[in-house]
Amino acid sequence: MFEDLLRDWDGEEVAVRFDTPSETWMIVGVHSTRLGPSCGGTRMKAYPAPHEALRDALRLSSAMTSKNAVAGLPLGGGKAVLAVPEIPRGEARRALLLRYADLVEALGGTYVTACDMNTSAQDMDVVGERTRHVLGRTVEAGGSGTSAPSTAVGVFHAIRAAVAHVFGSEDLSGRSVLVQGVGAVGGVLAGLLVEAGARLLVSDVIQARAAEVADVHGAEFVAPARAIATECDVLAPCATGGVLTEETIPMLRCRIVAGAANNQLGEAGDAERLAERGIVYAPDFVVNAGGIIHLASLELLGEDETRRDERLRGVAETLGECLRIAEAEGISTGAAADRMVAARLSAA
Ligand code: NAI
């Protein structure tokens, strides 16, 4: 299985270590260094089998090549997976992160890491004790802290661009936007939308969390099971991946899908299914680049917050270009985004 996955992959390099004390497979996928050092977060997760972890690392690192390229960053694509038997805490977690940092350091800057699922800015502080090739440490440790608010700002700009494309004006007043998942990103996005005059609907499996956001912003609460089929101008998936599938796409009653969640499409063909229904799908890796833009701008490129904010506004232009290419060429927005990635890579 390892052999098949590696043979079929078009990336540059994979580093694999088995960490005996924690029984953890450490896998770093370096998909591309064409535009700069490969960069992407470290995912900590218990997988049913090691090859599932490898599959995730390969798929996610190639997605980072697309995300970083389309965001106009001087970064390639990479991703790391720590396939743990169970999520470690305390001293065992710290020891694992230090040994993992040694692996990142051994790659000599080919791969630059950051947070992802189940890893935090505090974890990156630990990683930073052994390697310079880390972004997203806490502000106290010299990093730029959490990137979720910047991700939300990027999603907000993307929604404006998609609304402008579909309705002829980027004005959000009176437009209904359903935010599915009001966590670190969705919660901030909700506030930005209300400030811009949108009619907000919110949904979250943690009902108390959704109720609180609904209360603060005077938004409508939508039960999680009803979110997909609720009528709205924009559906913003900000919870989990795989929400747009052969089963769910026929139920949608929105004009636009634009949200932060990674891997929103169940499979590549779902982009065509959305296009056939006349629903404008804003590709997730274009929309949710705000987090990596934040980290790269402030920490790698040494820019200030004003320049970072300009880059975040650039998400609107990038998405606008993607939507225009899709319309002009009669292709799905996913295919248009892939074309933009290919153009940036071949120009490098
Ligand atoms: P989070 O864990 O803080 O928030 C996710 C929220 O979604 C939680 O409140 C959770 O209860 C809710 N949720 C989970 N399943 C749900 C369901 N089926 N229906 C409704 N609500 C559900 O995560 P965060 O950081 O806000 O990220 C949201 C999404 O954006 C994730 O898919 C993440 O991979 C993606 N993303 C996040 C970035 C960041 O900077 N945090 C950057 C790029 C992508």
Short mmCIF file of C-alpha atoms and ligand atoms in Angstrom, two decimals:
data_model
loop_
_atom_site.label_atom_id
_atom_site.label_comp_id
_atom_site.label_asym_id
_atom_site.label_seq_id
_atom_site.Cartn_x
_atom_site.Cartn_y
_atom_site.Cartn_z
CA MET A 1 0.00 0.00 0.00
CA PHE A 2 2.85 2.40 0.89
CA GLU A 3 4.44 1.48 -2.46
CA ASP A 4 1.28 2.24 -4.49
CA LEU A 5 0.70 5.56 -2.76
CA LEU A 6 4.30 6.67 -3.31
CA ARG A 7 4.46 5.45 -6.91
CA ASP A 8 1.31 7.37 -7.87
CA TRP A 9 2.33 10.61 -6.15
CA ASP A 10 3.74 13.51 -8.14
CA GLY A 11 5.56 15.17 -5.22
CA GLU A 12 9.28 15.55 -4.55
CA GLU A 13 10.09 13.77 -1.32
CA VAL A 14 8.62 12.01 1.69
CA ALA A 15 10.38 11.64 5.04
CA VAL A 16 9.10 8.84 7.27
CA ARG A 17 10.22 7.99 10.77
CA PHE A 18 8.78 5.56 13.27
CA ASP A 19 9.10 7.07 16.72
CA THR A 20 9.44 4.04 18.99
CA PRO A 21 8.83 5.67 22.42
CA SER A 22 5.43 7.01 21.33
CA GLU A 23 4.68 4.41 18.63
CA THR A 24 4.04 7.30 16.25
CA TRP A 25 4.56 7.37 12.50
CA MET A 26 6.02 10.77 11.60
CA ILE A 27 5.46 11.54 7.94
CA VAL A 28 6.51 14.73 6.14
CA GLY A 29 5.33 15.16 2.55
CA VAL A 30 7.36 17.67 0.54
CA HIS A 31 5.18 18.03 -2.52
CA SER A 32 6.87 20.97 -4.22
CA THR A 33 9.68 23.43 -3.59
CA ARG A 34 9.30 25.12 -6.98
CA LEU A 35 8.11 28.42 -5.47
CA GLY A 36 10.07 28.23 -2.20
CA PRO A 37 10.42 25.99 0.86
CA SER A 38 7.49 23.61 1.21
CA CYS A 39 5.15 24.82 3.92
CA GLY A 40 2.06 23.44 5.64
CA GLY A 41 0.86 22.41 9.07
CA THR A 42 1.44 19.38 11.30
CA ARG A 43 -1.65 17.22 11.75
CA MET A 44 -1.81 14.99 14.82
CA LYS A 45 -4.31 12.21 14.51
CA ALA A 46 -4.97 8.55 15.27
CA TYR A 47 -5.35 6.68 11.96
CA PRO A 48 -6.73 3.18 11.47
CA ALA A 49 -3.51 2.20 9.63
CA PRO A 50 -0.15 3.85 8.78
CA HIS A 51 -0.90 3.94 5.04
CA GLU A 52 -3.99 6.08 5.78
CA ALA A 53 -1.65 8.58 7.45
CA LEU A 54 0.66 8.52 4.43
CA ARG A 55 -2.32 9.03 2.11
CA ASP A 56 -3.36 12.08 4.15
CA ALA A 57 0.17 13.54 4.19
CA LEU A 58 0.55 13.17 0.41
CA ARG A 59 -2.89 14.56 -0.41
CA LEU A 60 -2.62 17.47 2.03
CA SER A 61 0.90 18.45 0.95
CA SER A 62 -0.13 18.63 -2.68
CA ALA A 63 -3.15 20.77 -1.66
CA MET A 64 -0.68 23.13 0.06
CA THR A 65 1.24 23.56 -3.21
CA SER A 66 -2.01 24.77 -4.79
CA LYS A 67 -2.99 26.96 -1.84
CA ASN A 68 0.40 28.68 -1.54
CA ALA A 69 0.79 29.14 -5.31
CA VAL A 70 -2.65 30.63 -5.86
CA ALA A 71 -2.16 32.92 -2.84
CA GLY A 72 0.93 34.35 -4.54
CA LEU A 73 3.26 33.29 -1.72
CA PRO A 74 6.92 32.38 -2.24
CA LEU A 75 6.26 28.97 -0.70
CA GLY A 76 5.94 25.44 -1.95
CA GLY A 77 3.60 22.79 -0.60
CA GLY A 78 4.26 20.44 2.29
CA LYS A 79 2.43 18.84 5.17
CA ALA A 80 3.28 16.62 8.11
CA VAL A 81 1.27 13.96 9.86
CA LEU A 82 1.96 12.58 13.30
CA ALA A 83 0.01 9.33 13.30
CA VAL A 84 -0.31 8.72 17.03
CA PRO A 85 -1.98 5.72 18.72
CA GLU A 86 -3.88 8.28 20.81
CA ILE A 87 -3.54 12.06 21.26
CA PRO A 88 -0.72 12.46 23.82
CA ARG A 89 -0.80 14.99 26.67
CA GLY A 90 1.68 16.44 29.13
CA GLU A 91 5.32 15.35 29.12
CA ALA A 92 4.77 12.58 26.54
CA ARG A 93 3.38 15.15 24.10
CA ARG A 94 6.29 17.52 24.68
CA ALA A 95 8.85 14.74 24.19
CA LEU A 96 7.17 13.63 20.95
CA LEU A 97 7.09 17.20 19.61
CA LEU A 98 10.80 17.67 20.38
CA ARG A 99 11.72 14.47 18.53
CA TYR A 100 9.47 15.56 15.65
CA ALA A 101 11.24 18.95 15.62
CA ASP A 102 14.54 17.08 15.11
CA LEU A 103 13.07 15.53 11.97
CA VAL A 104 11.95 18.96 10.67
CA GLU A 105 15.43 20.35 11.40
CA ALA A 106 17.07 17.41 9.62
CA LEU A 107 15.19 18.41 6.45
CA GLY A 108 17.30 21.57 6.47
CA GLY A 109 14.55 24.08 5.64
CA THR A 110 13.03 22.10 2.76
CA TYR A 111 9.92 21.92 4.92
CA VAL A 112 8.56 24.66 7.20
CA THR A 113 5.88 23.59 9.64
CA ALA A 114 2.92 25.23 11.43
CA CYS A 115 -0.25 24.20 13.31
CA ASP A 116 -3.02 22.04 11.93
CA MET A 117 -5.63 19.69 13.34
CA ASN A 118 -4.84 18.89 17.02
CA THR A 119 -1.69 21.03 17.14
CA SER A 120 -1.59 24.51 18.67
CA ALA A 121 0.61 27.60 18.83
CA GLN A 122 1.92 26.26 22.18
CA ASP A 123 2.95 23.04 20.42
CA MET A 124 4.80 25.12 17.82
CA ASP A 125 6.64 26.85 20.69
CA VAL A 126 7.93 23.41 21.70
CA VAL A 127 8.87 22.55 18.09
CA GLY A 128 10.64 25.92 17.92
CA GLU A 129 12.99 24.85 20.72
CA ARG A 130 14.76 22.51 18.26
CA THR A 131 14.20 24.02 14.81
CA ARG A 132 13.92 27.44 13.15
CA HIS A 133 11.69 26.04 10.45
CA VAL A 134 8.39 26.67 12.22
CA LEU A 135 5.63 29.28 11.89
CA GLY A 136 2.69 30.07 14.14
CA ARG A 137 4.38 30.09 17.54
CA THR A 138 2.74 32.19 20.26
CA VAL A 139 3.39 35.93 20.26
CA GLU A 140 5.26 35.50 23.60
CA ALA A 141 7.67 33.06 21.92
CA GLY A 142 8.25 35.37 18.95
CA GLY A 143 5.61 34.00 16.56
CA SER A 144 2.48 35.60 15.14
CA GLY A 145 -0.01 33.54 17.15
CA THR A 146 -3.27 32.13 15.89
CA SER A 147 -4.02 32.56 12.21
CA ALA A 148 -7.75 31.76 12.42
CA PRO A 149 -8.89 35.43 12.47
CA SER A 150 -6.90 36.08 9.27
CA THR A 151 -8.46 32.99 7.70
CA ALA A 152 -11.86 34.50 8.55
CA VAL A 153 -10.90 37.83 6.97
CA GLY A 154 -9.81 36.02 3.79
CA VAL A 155 -13.11 34.11 3.67
CA PHE A 156 -14.99 37.38 4.15
CA HIS A 157 -13.19 38.95 1.16
CA ALA A 158 -13.87 35.83 -0.89
CA ILE A 159 -17.59 36.04 -0.09
CA ARG A 160 -17.61 39.68 -1.23
CA ALA A 161 -15.96 38.70 -4.52
CA ALA A 162 -18.37 35.81 -5.13
CA VAL A 163 -21.38 38.00 -4.33
CA ALA A 164 -20.06 40.66 -6.75
CA HIS A 165 -19.68 37.99 -9.44
CA VAL A 166 -23.18 36.58 -9.01
CA PHE A 167 -25.24 39.66 -8.07
CA GLY A 168 -23.24 42.45 -9.75
CA SER A 169 -22.34 44.25 -6.50
CA GLU A 170 -20.13 43.26 -3.59
CA ASP A 171 -22.51 44.95 -1.17
CA LEU A 172 -23.50 42.37 1.45
CA SER A 173 -26.35 44.33 3.01
CA GLY A 174 -29.43 42.16 3.05
CA ARG A 175 -27.59 39.14 1.58
CA SER A 176 -28.20 36.00 3.60
CA VAL A 177 -25.12 34.02 4.62
CA LEU A 178 -25.25 30.74 6.50
CA VAL A 179 -22.07 30.02 8.46
CA GLN A 180 -21.84 26.27 9.13
CA GLY A 181 -19.53 25.84 12.13
CA VAL A 182 -18.89 28.87 14.32
CA GLY A 183 -15.52 27.90 15.83
CA ALA A 184 -12.26 29.84 15.60
CA VAL A 185 -12.82 30.87 11.95
CA GLY A 186 -16.62 30.82 11.63
CA GLY A 187 -17.10 32.81 14.85
CA VAL A 188 -14.93 35.69 13.59
CA LEU A 189 -16.46 35.49 10.11
CA ALA A 190 -19.95 35.82 11.63
CA GLY A 191 -19.00 39.16 13.19
CA LEU A 192 -17.49 40.50 9.95
CA LEU A 193 -20.60 39.56 7.98
CA VAL A 194 -22.96 41.27 10.41
CA GLU A 195 -20.78 44.41 10.39
CA ALA A 196 -21.10 44.44 6.60
CA GLY A 197 -24.90 44.29 6.86
CA ALA A 198 -25.44 40.65 5.90
CA ARG A 199 -28.36 38.64 7.25
CA LEU A 200 -26.61 35.96 9.28
CA LEU A 201 -27.68 32.36 9.85
CA VAL A 202 -25.53 30.11 12.01
CA SER A 203 -25.28 26.41 12.66
CA ASP A 204 -23.00 24.30 14.83
CA VAL A 205 -23.11 20.80 16.29
CA ILE A 206 -22.26 22.46 19.61
CA GLN A 207 -25.65 24.09 19.95
CA ALA A 208 -24.67 26.33 22.87
CA ARG A 209 -21.87 27.80 20.75
CA ALA A 210 -24.21 28.55 17.84
CA ALA A 211 -26.84 29.93 20.22
CA GLU A 212 -24.30 32.30 21.75
CA VAL A 213 -23.15 33.62 18.34
CA ALA A 214 -26.78 33.93 17.25
CA ASP A 215 -27.52 35.90 20.41
CA VAL A 216 -24.56 38.26 20.11
CA HIS A 217 -25.26 39.07 16.45
CA GLY A 218 -29.04 38.74 16.30
CA ALA A 219 -28.61 35.84 13.87
CA GLU A 220 -30.95 32.98 13.08
CA PHE A 221 -30.02 29.55 14.45
CA VAL A 222 -30.27 26.65 12.02
CA ALA A 223 -30.21 23.05 13.27
CA PRO A 224 -27.10 21.23 11.95
CA ALA A 225 -29.14 18.65 10.03
CA ARG A 226 -30.98 21.43 8.17
CA ALA A 227 -27.96 23.59 7.28
CA ILE A 228 -27.29 22.18 3.82
CA ALA A 229 -30.90 22.51 2.65
CA THR A 230 -31.58 25.96 4.11
CA GLU A 231 -32.29 28.73 1.62
CA CYS A 232 -29.59 31.43 1.60
CA ASP A 233 -27.51 33.47 -0.84
CA VAL A 234 -24.20 32.11 0.47
CA LEU A 235 -23.40 28.89 2.29
CA ALA A 236 -20.09 29.20 4.14
CA PRO A 237 -18.87 25.74 5.28
CA CYS A 238 -16.53 26.44 8.21
CA ALA A 239 -16.77 23.10 10.03
CA THR A 240 -15.54 19.92 8.33
CA GLY A 241 -14.66 18.67 4.86
CA GLY A 242 -16.75 16.49 2.56
CA VAL A 243 -19.93 18.56 2.86
CA LEU A 244 -20.54 18.82 -0.91
CA THR A 245 -21.32 15.39 -2.30
CA GLU A 246 -23.50 13.59 -4.83
CA GLU A 247 -26.10 13.25 -2.02
CA THR A 248 -26.00 16.79 -0.62
CA ILE A 249 -25.57 18.89 -3.79
CA PRO A 250 -29.17 18.29 -5.00
CA MET A 251 -30.41 19.55 -1.60
CA LEU A 252 -28.58 22.90 -1.70
CA ARG A 253 -30.70 26.06 -1.89
CA CYS A 254 -27.93 28.64 -2.14
CA ARG A 255 -26.38 30.56 -5.04
CA ILE A 256 -22.81 30.49 -3.72
CA VAL A 257 -20.66 28.16 -1.61
CA ALA A 258 -17.64 29.93 -0.08
CA GLY A 259 -16.16 28.85 3.24
CA ALA A 260 -13.04 27.95 5.19
CA ALA A 261 -13.38 24.18 5.53
CA ASN A 262 -10.69 22.15 3.77
CA ASN A 263 -11.67 19.53 1.17
CA GLN A 264 -15.31 20.57 0.90
CA LEU A 265 -15.91 18.44 -2.20
CA GLY A 266 -16.48 14.73 -1.62
CA GLU A 267 -14.76 14.06 -4.97
CA ALA A 268 -13.40 16.16 -7.85
CA GLY A 269 -16.54 15.58 -9.97
CA ASP A 270 -18.64 17.42 -7.39
CA ALA A 271 -17.31 20.73 -8.80
CA GLU A 272 -19.12 19.89 -12.07
CA ARG A 273 -22.26 18.84 -10.16
CA LEU A 274 -22.34 22.27 -8.50
CA ALA A 275 -21.74 24.05 -11.82
CA GLU A 276 -24.60 22.07 -13.42
CA ARG A 277 -26.92 23.31 -10.68
CA GLY A 278 -25.82 26.91 -11.34
CA ILE A 279 -24.22 27.17 -7.91
CA VAL A 280 -20.98 29.15 -7.81
CA TYR A 281 -18.43 27.15 -5.84
CA ALA A 282 -15.48 29.16 -4.55
CA PRO A 283 -12.63 26.60 -4.36
CA ASP A 284 -11.71 26.04 -0.71
CA PHE A 285 -7.96 26.39 -1.17
CA VAL A 286 -8.45 29.81 -2.76
CA VAL A 287 -10.88 30.97 -0.06
CA ASN A 288 -9.09 29.70 3.07
CA ALA A 289 -5.54 30.89 2.32
CA GLY A 290 -5.78 33.70 4.90
CA GLY A 291 -4.12 31.62 7.61
CA ILE A 292 -0.99 30.83 5.64
CA ILE A 293 -0.94 34.39 4.26
CA HIS A 294 -0.90 35.66 7.87
CA LEU A 295 2.00 33.39 8.89
CA ALA A 296 4.08 33.93 5.76
CA SER A 297 3.56 37.68 5.66
CA LEU A 298 4.36 38.41 9.30
CA GLU A 299 6.94 35.74 10.07
CA LEU A 300 8.70 34.73 6.85
CA LEU A 301 8.52 37.90 4.80
CA GLY A 302 8.89 40.28 7.75
CA GLU A 303 5.91 42.39 6.65
CA ASP A 304 3.68 44.48 8.90
CA GLU A 305 -0.05 44.05 9.50
CA THR A 306 -0.95 46.65 6.87
CA ARG A 307 0.79 44.62 4.17
CA ARG A 308 -0.72 41.40 5.54
CA ASP A 309 -4.18 42.96 5.31
CA GLU A 310 -3.52 43.98 1.68
CA ARG A 311 -2.59 40.38 0.94
CA LEU A 312 -5.79 39.19 2.64
CA ARG A 313 -7.83 41.55 0.44
CA GLY A 314 -6.00 39.95 -2.50
CA VAL A 315 -8.05 36.78 -1.84
CA ALA A 316 -11.00 38.65 -3.39
CA GLU A 317 -9.05 39.44 -6.56
CA THR A 318 -7.73 35.90 -6.88
CA LEU A 319 -11.18 34.41 -6.48
CA GLY A 320 -12.67 36.99 -8.87
CA GLU A 321 -10.12 35.96 -11.51
CA CYS A 322 -10.89 32.29 -10.90
CA LEU A 323 -14.64 32.85 -11.33
CA ARG A 324 -14.10 34.88 -14.53
CA ILE A 325 -11.87 32.16 -16.04
CA ALA A 326 -14.46 29.48 -15.19
CA GLU A 327 -17.26 31.49 -16.80
CA ALA A 328 -15.29 32.50 -19.89
CA GLU A 329 -13.95 28.99 -20.55
CA GLY A 330 -17.08 27.11 -19.52
CA ILE A 331 -15.15 25.05 -16.96
CA SER A 332 -15.72 24.41 -13.26
CA THR A 333 -14.23 26.85 -10.75
CA GLY A 334 -12.05 24.02 -9.42
CA ALA A 335 -10.59 23.47 -12.90
CA ALA A 336 -10.07 27.24 -13.27
CA ALA A 337 -8.20 27.38 -9.95
CA ASP A 338 -6.03 24.43 -11.01
CA ARG A 339 -5.16 26.33 -14.19
CA MET A 340 -4.10 29.37 -12.14
CA VAL A 341 -1.89 27.14 -10.00
CA ALA A 342 -0.30 25.55 -13.07
CA ALA A 343 0.38 28.99 -14.58
CA ARG A 344 2.08 30.24 -11.39
CA LEU A 345 4.19 27.09 -11.09
CA SER A 346 5.32 27.13 -14.70
CA ALA A 347 6.16 30.83 -14.54
CA ALA A 348 8.53 30.14 -11.63
P1 NAI B 1 -12.82 24.88 14.94
O1 NAI B 1 -12.66 23.48 15.41
O2 NAI B 1 -12.43 26.00 15.82
O3 NAI B 1 -14.36 25.12 14.53
C1 NAI B 1 -15.13 24.20 13.83
C2 NAI B 1 -16.57 24.32 14.34
O4 NAI B 1 -17.40 23.50 13.52
C3 NAI B 1 -16.75 23.84 15.78
O5 NAI B 1 -17.48 24.81 16.50
C4 NAI B 1 -17.53 22.53 15.64
O6 NAI B 1 -18.40 22.30 16.73
C5 NAI B 1 -18.30 22.79 14.37
N1 NAI B 1 -18.76 21.60 13.65
C6 NAI B 1 -18.13 20.42 13.48
N2 NAI B 1 -18.86 19.60 12.70
C7 NAI B 1 -19.97 20.28 12.36
C8 NAI B 1 -21.12 19.98 11.57
N3 NAI B 1 -21.24 18.80 10.95
N4 NAI B 1 -22.09 20.93 11.44
C9 NAI B 1 -21.97 22.12 12.06
N5 NAI B 1 -20.90 22.46 12.83
C10 NAI B 1 -19.93 21.55 12.98
O7 NAI B 1 -12.04 24.95 13.53
P2 NAI B 1 -11.58 26.26 12.76
O8 NAI B 1 -10.16 26.57 13.09
O9 NAI B 1 -12.61 27.32 12.90
O10 NAI B 1 -11.57 25.72 11.26
C11 NAI B 1 -12.78 25.52 10.56
C12 NAI B 1 -12.48 24.84 9.23
O11 NAI B 1 -11.61 25.65 8.44
C13 NAI B 1 -11.77 23.48 9.36
O12 NAI B 1 -12.24 22.64 8.34
C14 NAI B 1 -10.31 23.83 9.10
O13 NAI B 1 -9.60 22.74 8.56
C15 NAI B 1 -10.44 24.93 8.07
N6 NAI B 1 -9.31 25.85 8.05
C16 NAI B 1 -8.96 26.53 9.19
C17 NAI B 1 -7.89 27.40 9.17
C18 NAI B 1 -7.50 28.19 10.40
O14 NAI B 1 -6.71 29.13 10.26
N7 NAI B 1 -8.01 27.85 11.57
C19 NAI B 1 -7.10 27.62 7.94
C20 NAI B 1 -7.59 26.91 6.79
C21 NAI B 1 -8.66 26.04 6.87
#
